[in-house]
XYZ file of C-alpha atoms in Angstrom:
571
model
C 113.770 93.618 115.047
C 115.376 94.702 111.857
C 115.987 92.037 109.093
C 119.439 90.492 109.077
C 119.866 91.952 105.584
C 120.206 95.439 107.414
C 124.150 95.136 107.872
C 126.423 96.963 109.968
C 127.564 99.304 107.754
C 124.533 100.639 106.583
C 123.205 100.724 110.192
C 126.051 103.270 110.882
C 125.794 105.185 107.548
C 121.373 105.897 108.744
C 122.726 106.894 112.402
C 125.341 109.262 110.157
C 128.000 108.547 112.828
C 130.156 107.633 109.308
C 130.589 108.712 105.598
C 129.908 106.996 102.773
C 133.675 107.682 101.826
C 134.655 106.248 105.526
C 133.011 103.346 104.944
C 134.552 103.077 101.646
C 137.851 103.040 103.163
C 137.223 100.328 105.546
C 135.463 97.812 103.675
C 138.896 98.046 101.308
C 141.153 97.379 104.979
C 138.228 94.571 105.651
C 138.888 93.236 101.677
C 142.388 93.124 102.257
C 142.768 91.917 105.880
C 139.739 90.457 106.870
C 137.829 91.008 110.054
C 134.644 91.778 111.382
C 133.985 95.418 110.047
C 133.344 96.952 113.357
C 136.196 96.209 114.770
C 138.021 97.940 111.525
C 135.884 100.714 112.456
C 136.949 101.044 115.437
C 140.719 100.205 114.713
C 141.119 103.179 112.520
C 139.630 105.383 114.811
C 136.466 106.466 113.105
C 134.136 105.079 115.539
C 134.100 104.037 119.432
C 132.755 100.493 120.288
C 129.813 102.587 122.229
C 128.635 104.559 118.769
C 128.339 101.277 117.276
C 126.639 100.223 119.911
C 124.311 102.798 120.337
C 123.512 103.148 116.631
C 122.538 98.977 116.389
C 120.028 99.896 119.574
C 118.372 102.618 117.521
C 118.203 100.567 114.501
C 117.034 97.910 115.801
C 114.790 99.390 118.850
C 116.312 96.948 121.201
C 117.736 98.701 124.659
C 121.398 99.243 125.127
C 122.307 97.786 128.573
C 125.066 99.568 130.452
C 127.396 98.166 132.707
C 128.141 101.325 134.979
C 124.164 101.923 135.159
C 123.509 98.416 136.601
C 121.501 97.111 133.309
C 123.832 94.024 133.086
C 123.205 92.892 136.493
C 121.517 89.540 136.153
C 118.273 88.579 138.219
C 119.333 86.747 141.071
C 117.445 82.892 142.244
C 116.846 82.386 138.961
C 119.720 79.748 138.073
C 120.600 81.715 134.977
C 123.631 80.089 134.556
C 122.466 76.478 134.037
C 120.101 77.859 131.643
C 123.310 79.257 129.885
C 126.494 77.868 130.923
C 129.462 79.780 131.111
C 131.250 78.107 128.336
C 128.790 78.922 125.671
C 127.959 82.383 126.982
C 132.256 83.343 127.041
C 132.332 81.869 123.085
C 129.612 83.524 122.078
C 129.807 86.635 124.077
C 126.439 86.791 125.783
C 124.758 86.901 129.142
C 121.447 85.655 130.485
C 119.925 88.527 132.131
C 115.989 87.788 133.248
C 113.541 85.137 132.633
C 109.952 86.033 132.508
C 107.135 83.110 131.711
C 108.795 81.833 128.781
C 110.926 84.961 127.306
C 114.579 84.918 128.167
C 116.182 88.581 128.353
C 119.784 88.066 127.070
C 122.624 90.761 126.290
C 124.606 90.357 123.335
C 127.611 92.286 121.286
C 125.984 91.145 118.138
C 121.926 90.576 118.562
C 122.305 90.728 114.246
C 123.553 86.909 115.154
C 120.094 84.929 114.155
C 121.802 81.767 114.141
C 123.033 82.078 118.073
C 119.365 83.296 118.882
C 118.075 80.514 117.337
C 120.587 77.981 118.980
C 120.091 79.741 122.493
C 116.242 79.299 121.860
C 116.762 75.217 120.924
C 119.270 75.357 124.214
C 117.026 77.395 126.731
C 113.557 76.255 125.569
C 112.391 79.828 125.946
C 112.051 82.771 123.060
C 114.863 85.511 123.305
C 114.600 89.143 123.820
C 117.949 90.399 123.303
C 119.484 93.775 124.505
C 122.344 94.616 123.286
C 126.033 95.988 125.284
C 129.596 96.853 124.687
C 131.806 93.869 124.095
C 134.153 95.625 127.122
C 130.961 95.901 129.220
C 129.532 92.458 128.730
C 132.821 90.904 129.336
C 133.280 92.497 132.329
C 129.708 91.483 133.791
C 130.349 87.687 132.600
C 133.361 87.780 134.562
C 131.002 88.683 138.064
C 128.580 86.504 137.147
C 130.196 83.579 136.517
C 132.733 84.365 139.629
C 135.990 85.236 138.136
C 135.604 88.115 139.577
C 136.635 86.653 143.380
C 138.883 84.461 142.462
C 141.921 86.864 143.341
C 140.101 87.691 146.277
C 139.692 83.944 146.998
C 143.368 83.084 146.543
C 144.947 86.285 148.583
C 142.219 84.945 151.487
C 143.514 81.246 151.049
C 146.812 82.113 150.964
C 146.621 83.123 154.814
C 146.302 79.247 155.199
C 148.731 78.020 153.628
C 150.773 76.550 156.424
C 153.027 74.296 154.159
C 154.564 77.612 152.645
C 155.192 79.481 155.861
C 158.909 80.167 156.290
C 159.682 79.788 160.133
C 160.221 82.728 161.903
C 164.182 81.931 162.748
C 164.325 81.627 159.619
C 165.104 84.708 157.124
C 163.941 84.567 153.206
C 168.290 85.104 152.103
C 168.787 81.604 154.234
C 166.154 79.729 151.745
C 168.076 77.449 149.394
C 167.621 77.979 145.292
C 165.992 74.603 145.376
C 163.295 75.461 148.395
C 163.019 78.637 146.298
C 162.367 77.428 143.107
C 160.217 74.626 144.502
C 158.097 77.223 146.478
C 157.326 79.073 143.126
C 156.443 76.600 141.433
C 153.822 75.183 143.632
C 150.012 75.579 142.531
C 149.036 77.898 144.133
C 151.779 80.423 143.987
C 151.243 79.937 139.990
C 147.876 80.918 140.495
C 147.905 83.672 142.664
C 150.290 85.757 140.168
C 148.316 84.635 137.067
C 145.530 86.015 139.132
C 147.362 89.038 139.799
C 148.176 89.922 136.400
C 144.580 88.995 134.601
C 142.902 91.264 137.403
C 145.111 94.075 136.685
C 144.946 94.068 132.801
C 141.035 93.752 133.098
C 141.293 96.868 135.281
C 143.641 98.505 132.723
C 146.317 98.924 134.978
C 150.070 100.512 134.274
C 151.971 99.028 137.415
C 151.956 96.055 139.849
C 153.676 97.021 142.984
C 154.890 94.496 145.345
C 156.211 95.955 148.527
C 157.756 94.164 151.548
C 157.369 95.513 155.281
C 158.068 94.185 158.672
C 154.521 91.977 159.040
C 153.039 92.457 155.931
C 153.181 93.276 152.179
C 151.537 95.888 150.314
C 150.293 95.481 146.835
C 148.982 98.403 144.785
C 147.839 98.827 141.474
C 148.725 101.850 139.655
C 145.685 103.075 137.415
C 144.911 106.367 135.398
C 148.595 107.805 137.193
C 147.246 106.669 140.714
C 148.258 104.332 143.174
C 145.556 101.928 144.642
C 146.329 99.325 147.127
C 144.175 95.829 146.756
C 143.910 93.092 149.508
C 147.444 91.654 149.462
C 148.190 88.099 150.851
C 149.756 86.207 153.552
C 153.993 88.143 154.028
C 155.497 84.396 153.935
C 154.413 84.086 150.410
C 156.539 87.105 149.767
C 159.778 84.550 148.797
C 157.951 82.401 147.092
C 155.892 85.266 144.887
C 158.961 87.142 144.026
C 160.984 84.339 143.148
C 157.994 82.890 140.411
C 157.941 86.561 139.273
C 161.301 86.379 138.662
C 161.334 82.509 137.267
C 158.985 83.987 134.012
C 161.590 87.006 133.975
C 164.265 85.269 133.541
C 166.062 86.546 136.455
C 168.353 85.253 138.558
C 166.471 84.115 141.415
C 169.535 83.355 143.509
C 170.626 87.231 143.437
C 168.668 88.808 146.219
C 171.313 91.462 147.106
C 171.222 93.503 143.512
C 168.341 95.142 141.513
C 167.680 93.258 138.368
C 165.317 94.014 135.166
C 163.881 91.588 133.188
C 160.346 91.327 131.244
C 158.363 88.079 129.906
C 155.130 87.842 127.994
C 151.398 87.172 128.197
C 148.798 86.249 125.823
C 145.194 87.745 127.013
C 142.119 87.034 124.197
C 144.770 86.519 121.126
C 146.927 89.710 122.094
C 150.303 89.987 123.654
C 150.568 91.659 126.529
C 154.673 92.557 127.576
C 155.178 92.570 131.561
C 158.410 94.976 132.421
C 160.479 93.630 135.474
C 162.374 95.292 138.156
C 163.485 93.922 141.759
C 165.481 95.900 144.042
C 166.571 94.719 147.432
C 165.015 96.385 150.868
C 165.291 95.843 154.121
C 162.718 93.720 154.033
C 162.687 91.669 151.002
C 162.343 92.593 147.483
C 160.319 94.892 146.025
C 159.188 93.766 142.538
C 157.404 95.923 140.005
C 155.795 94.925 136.904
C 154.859 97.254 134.218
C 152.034 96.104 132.140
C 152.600 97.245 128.094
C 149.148 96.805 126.524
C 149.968 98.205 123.037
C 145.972 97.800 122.094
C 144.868 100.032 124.981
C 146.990 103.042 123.971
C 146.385 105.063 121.201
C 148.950 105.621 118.724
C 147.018 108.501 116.497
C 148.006 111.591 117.223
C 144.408 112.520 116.550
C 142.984 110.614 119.618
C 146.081 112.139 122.092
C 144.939 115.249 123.022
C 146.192 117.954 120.722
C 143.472 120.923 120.110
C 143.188 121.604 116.097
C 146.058 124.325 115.814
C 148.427 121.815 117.949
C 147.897 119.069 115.701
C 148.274 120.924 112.594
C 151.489 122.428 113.808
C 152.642 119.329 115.169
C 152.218 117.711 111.908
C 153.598 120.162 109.649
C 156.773 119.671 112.181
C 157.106 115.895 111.380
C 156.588 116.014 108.178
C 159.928 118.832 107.724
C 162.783 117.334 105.612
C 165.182 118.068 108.635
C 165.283 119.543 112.096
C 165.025 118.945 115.267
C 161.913 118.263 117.598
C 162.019 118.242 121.344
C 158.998 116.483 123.762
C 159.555 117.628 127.338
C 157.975 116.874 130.877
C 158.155 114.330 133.760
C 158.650 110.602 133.688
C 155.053 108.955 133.254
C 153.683 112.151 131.308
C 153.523 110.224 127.774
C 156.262 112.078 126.096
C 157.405 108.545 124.227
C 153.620 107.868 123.212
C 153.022 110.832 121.540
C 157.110 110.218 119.505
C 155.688 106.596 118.896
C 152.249 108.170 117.505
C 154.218 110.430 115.382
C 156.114 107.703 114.053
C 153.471 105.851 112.997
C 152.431 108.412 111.094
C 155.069 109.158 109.756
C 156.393 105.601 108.677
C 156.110 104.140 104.889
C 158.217 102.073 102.862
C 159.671 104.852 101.526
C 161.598 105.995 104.890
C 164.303 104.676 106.300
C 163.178 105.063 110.277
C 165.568 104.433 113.303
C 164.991 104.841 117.131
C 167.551 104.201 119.767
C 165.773 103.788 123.350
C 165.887 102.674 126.990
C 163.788 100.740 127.175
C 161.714 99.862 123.600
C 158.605 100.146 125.557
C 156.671 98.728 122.175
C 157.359 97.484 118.706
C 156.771 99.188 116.031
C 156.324 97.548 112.652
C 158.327 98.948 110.200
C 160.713 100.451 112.150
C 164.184 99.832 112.947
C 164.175 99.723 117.029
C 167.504 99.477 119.197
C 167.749 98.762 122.777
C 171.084 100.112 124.448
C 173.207 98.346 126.229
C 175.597 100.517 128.384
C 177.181 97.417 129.926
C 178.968 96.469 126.401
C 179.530 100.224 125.427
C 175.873 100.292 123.485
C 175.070 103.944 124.342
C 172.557 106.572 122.314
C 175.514 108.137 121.492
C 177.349 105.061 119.899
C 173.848 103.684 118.329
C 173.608 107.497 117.084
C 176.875 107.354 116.057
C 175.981 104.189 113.956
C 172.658 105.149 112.469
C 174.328 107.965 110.646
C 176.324 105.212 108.575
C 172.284 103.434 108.087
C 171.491 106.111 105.714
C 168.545 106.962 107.929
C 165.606 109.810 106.678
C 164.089 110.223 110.369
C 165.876 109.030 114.160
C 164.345 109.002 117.200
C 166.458 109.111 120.348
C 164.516 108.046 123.707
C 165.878 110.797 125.654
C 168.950 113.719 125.840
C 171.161 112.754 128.510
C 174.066 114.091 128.195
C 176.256 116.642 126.158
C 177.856 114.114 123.497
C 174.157 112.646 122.766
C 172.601 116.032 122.299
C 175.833 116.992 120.176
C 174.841 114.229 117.986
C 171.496 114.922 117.641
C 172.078 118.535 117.042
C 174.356 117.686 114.332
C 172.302 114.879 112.659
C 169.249 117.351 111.993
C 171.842 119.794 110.193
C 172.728 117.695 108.180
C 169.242 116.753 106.677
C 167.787 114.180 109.116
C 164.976 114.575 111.023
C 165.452 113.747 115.001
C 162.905 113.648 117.319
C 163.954 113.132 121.183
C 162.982 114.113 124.516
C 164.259 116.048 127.903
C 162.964 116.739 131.136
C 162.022 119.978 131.865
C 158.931 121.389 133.582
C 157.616 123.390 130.312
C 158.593 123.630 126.351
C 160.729 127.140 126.978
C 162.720 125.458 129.527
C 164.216 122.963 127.109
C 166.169 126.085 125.203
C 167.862 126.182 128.529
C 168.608 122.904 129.215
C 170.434 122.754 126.081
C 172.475 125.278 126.500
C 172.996 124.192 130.434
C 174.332 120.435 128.396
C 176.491 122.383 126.487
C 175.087 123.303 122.997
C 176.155 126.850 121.434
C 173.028 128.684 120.953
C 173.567 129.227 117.335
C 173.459 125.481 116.763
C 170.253 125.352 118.607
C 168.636 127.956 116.523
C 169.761 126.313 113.564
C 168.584 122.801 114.007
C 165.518 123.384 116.639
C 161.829 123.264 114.733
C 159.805 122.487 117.513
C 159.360 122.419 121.042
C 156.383 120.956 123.288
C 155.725 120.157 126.915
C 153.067 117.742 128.138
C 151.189 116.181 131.153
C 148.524 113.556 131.439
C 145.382 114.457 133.184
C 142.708 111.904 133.916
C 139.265 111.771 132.165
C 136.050 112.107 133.811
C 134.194 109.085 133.682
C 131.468 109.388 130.965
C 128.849 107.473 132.662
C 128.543 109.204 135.886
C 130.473 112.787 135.693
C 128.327 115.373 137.529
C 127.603 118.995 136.256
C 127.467 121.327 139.235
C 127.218 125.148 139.064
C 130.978 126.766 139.737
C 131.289 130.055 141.845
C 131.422 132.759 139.838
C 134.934 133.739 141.090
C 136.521 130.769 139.689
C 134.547 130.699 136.441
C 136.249 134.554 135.881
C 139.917 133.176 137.239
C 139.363 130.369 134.286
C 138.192 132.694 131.530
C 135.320 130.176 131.202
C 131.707 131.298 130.071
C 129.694 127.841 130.563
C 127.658 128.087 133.635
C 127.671 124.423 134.473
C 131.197 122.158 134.617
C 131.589 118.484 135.461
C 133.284 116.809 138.627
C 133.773 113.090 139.434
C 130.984 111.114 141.171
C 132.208 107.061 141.052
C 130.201 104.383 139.829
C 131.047 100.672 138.802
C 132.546 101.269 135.146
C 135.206 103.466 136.572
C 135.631 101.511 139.680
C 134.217 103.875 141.915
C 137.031 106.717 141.028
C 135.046 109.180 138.775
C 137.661 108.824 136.413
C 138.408 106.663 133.548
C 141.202 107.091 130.968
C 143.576 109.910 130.868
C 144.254 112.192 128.052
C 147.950 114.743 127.229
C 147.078 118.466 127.461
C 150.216 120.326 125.280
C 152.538 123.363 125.135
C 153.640 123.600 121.449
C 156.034 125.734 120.250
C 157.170 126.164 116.510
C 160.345 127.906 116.111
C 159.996 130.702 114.196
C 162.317 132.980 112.793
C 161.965 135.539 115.910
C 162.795 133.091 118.183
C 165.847 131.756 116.234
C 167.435 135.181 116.276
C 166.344 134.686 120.374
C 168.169 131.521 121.100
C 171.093 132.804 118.741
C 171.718 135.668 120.585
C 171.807 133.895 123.866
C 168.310 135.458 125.507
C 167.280 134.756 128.952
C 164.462 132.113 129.740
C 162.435 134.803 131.384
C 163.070 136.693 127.534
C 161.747 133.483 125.632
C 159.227 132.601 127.486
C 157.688 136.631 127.009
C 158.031 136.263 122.766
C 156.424 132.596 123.402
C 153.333 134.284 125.454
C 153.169 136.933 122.815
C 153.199 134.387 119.523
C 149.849 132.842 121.336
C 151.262 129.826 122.267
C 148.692 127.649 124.952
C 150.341 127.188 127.995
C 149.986 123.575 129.547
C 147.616 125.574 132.150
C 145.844 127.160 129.725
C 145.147 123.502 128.075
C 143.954 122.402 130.735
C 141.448 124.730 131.365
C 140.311 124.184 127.745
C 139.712 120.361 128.538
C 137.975 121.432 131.557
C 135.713 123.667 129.765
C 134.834 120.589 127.567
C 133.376 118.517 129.981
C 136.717 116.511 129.925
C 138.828 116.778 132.999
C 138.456 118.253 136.473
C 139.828 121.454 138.117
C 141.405 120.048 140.486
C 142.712 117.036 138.222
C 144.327 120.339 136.138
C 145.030 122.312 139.301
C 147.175 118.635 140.475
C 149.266 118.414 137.368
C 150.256 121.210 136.315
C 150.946 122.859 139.757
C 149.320 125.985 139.262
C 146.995 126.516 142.020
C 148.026 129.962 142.703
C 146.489 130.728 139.170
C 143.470 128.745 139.376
């Protein structure tokens, strides 16, 4: 093993996945704010937590043990964890893997610790041989080893027996007093089986909890990557009792069964808060309750790390960074249109800009940033929060989304007069949004004026990186994609992407820069069929066409591109 002089830095610097001027720059953020360097690193974006990884195993010419290829699987009849017990290993972030005669195998984040080693040697009575894994991946295997991993699975199987909760079949969940209800919810293991609930679905980076009601039963599915997955739900008379303690750390009326209601509380997972979105609505059988999980840390907010190809980016930039004007993100709900706004904020923000946003909801907060949540019921609208910010001498405003004539008006009219809005509408590609303007009501010359830019975007998933296949594509399809490689990847499954062959998803982009061309276009009142013909012939990458470039990466699937942007008959 290497000395413990060789530090992490320099470790990374030999392996040349950084610069001597990147490292530079960190060890200033680490002067000022502290922290372990590696996770400034990886913070900042200029490493992932496997290159670090990867680069200590070389260094040190220790093995790096990965989760999805079984290597942090430890030897069973052992009794491993007495040896280690699983208070220790969690606060030090290690696992026992194999003992051999008298040389203990043990993964660790950080084998550079010498003084753990030498406590786990005192502790164990054997020498170590350490191996070294992610921090992601090790948690994950102390979690099956030490059996968190079934304890959701235990409590949805115990909650079949829970006879004392049972509501009697004459008896319909509206007819249960507040008192039986709040009682119910509060009850162990009711607690437990939605703290359960929520750790297993923010270890499996989840979006969206979905509790559904039937006629015998009640679905619950986890919504990961953009898909729906349904898990092992328990017992249907719990279904009062669950909703209601849901509601309890919402701050909802549990009383009112008969109306929708939102709501939204917070947890604290490992030091970070985690905001859970609520919203009920009544059904014929029960409520249904979904929670949507806001894990600020898991997405990225550097426009570098979205998706854009080089010439997007650049353009995209140059866009935000215009005195005044107007930029438009369009595409579906759930496509990441206020992700990429919120990345382009944070770019964007210094002390020396005076930022607002209006939005419904503020699905994160943004430090730095002036953030208002509207609130139709007392006549808080965009357009009276626009309306508002103009008298906040604002430099840049972002608008969650055009709704309506009066808001786009606004918005129009606040980039003409030197500020710089950014907003978003829903329409199936960038040219589209021209006309959807001008459908609201905006004169075309007003849109030419004030428009800069115009993008569309989707989310497509990632192929997993650990077990992604290359297979040999028909010739036929390689010549309908324009694509030279002879080999592309397809999803296989394996236990770091939960058996899906996917892991992650990534924005593929339409962006449009209004040039002087399409000014005189709009201005002139062209047809969509018109714009869209100058769009094609200034070069511009259709969201197709993006996708296709992922897939020729290695990144995505075809039929993950084919699924999202709808274009089969091209493909």
């Amino acid at each position: 093993m290497k000395k413990s002089g060789d530090k992490l830095g320099q470790i990374l610097l030999n392996e040349k996945i950084i610069t001597e001027e990147e490292l530079k720059k960190a060890l200033e953020v680490q002067k000022k704010e502290g922290g372990k360097l590696g996770e400034l690193l990886i913070n900042i974006g200029l490493v992932s937590e496997k290159d670090i990884v990867i680069a200590i195993a070389k260094q040190l010419s220790i093995p790096y043990a990965s989760y999805a290829k079984g290597l942090l699987k430890p030897a069973e009849g052992q009794e491993l964890s007495k040896m280690v017990p699983e208070e220790y290993a969690r606060k030090h972030m290690l696992l026992p893997i194999s003992k051999h005669l008298n040389s203990l195998t043990v993964a660790f984040v950080d084998p550079l610790d010498l003084i753990t080693i030498d406590s786990l040697k005192h502790m164990t009575g054997c020498e170590i041989n350490p191996i070294i894994a992610t921090g992601s991946d090790l948690k994950r295997a102390i979690d099956e080893f030490y059996g968190k991993e079934d304890l959701l699975k235990d409590a949805i199987s115990d909650s079949y027996d829970l006879e004392d909760f049972a509501v009697e079949k004459s008896i319909e969940s509206d007819d249960l007093s507040l008192d039986e209800l709040i009682s119910r919810a509060e009850e162990a293991p009711i607690v437990k089986l939605v703290d359960l609930l929520l750790m297993q679905a923010i270890k499996d980076r989840v979006s969206d909890i979905h509790i559904e009601p039937f006629k015998n039963k009640i679905n619950i599915r986890y919504r990961i990557d953009g898909v729906l997955y349904e898990i092992p739900p328990p017992a249907k008379h719990l279904l009062p009792a669950l909703v209601s303690r849901i509601k309890i750390l919402s701050n909802l009326d549990i009383a009112e069964r008969r109306l929708p209601q939102d709501g939204s509380f917070l947890v604290k997972v490992e030091k970070k808060g985690i905001d859970i979105r609520v919203s009920s609505i009544p059904t014929i059988y029960g409520e249904k309750v979904v929670m949507r999980i806001l894990d600020k840390s898991a997405t990225p907010l550097d426009l570098g790390e979205l998706g854009f190809e080089a010439q997007e980016l650049e353009s995209f930039r140059k866009a935000i960074f215009s005195p005044h004007g107007l930029i438009l993100i369009t595409g579906p709900t759930g496509s990441g249109k206020t992700t990429t706004l919120y990345a382009a904020l944070n770019e964007m923000k210094s002390p020396h800009k005076n930022i607002c946003t209006v939005e419904d909801p503020v699905e994160y907060k943004l430090e730095g940033i002036n953030q208002v949540q509207i609130k139709p019921k007392i006549g808080l609208t965009f357009a009276a929060a626009l309306r508002s910010f103009l008298r906040q001498d604002p430099d840049i405003i972002m608008v969650g989304e055009v709704r309506d004539m009066e808001t786009a008006q606004i918005c129009v009219r606040s980039s003409l007069t030197g500020h710089l809005v950014l907003s978003t509408l829903h329409t199936n590609d960038a040219p589209s949004a021209i006309s959807r303007l001008i459908d609201i009501g905006i004169e075309p010359y007003l849109i030419s004026s004030s428009l800069i830019l115009v993008g569309a975007q989707r989310l497509v998933r990632k192929l997993c990186p650990e077990c992604k296949e290359a297979y040999e594509t028909p010739k036929k399809i390689m010549s309908d994609l324009n694509i030279k490689q002879e080999l592309l990847y397809k999803p296989k499954g394996c236990d770091y992407c939960s058996h899906t062959g996917y892991r992650g998803r990534i924005a593929i982009y339409e962006i449009i820069i209004v040039n002087d061309k399409l000014k005189e276009l709009i201005s002139r009142g062209a047809g969509l069929g018109e714009i869209k013909e100058i769009v094609r012939g200034m070069g511009v990458r259709s969201l197709s066409e993006s996708g296709i470039k992922k897939i020729a990466e290695g990144v995505t699937s075809i039929e993950e591109v084919m699924s999202i942007t709808m274009v089969a008959g091209e493909i």
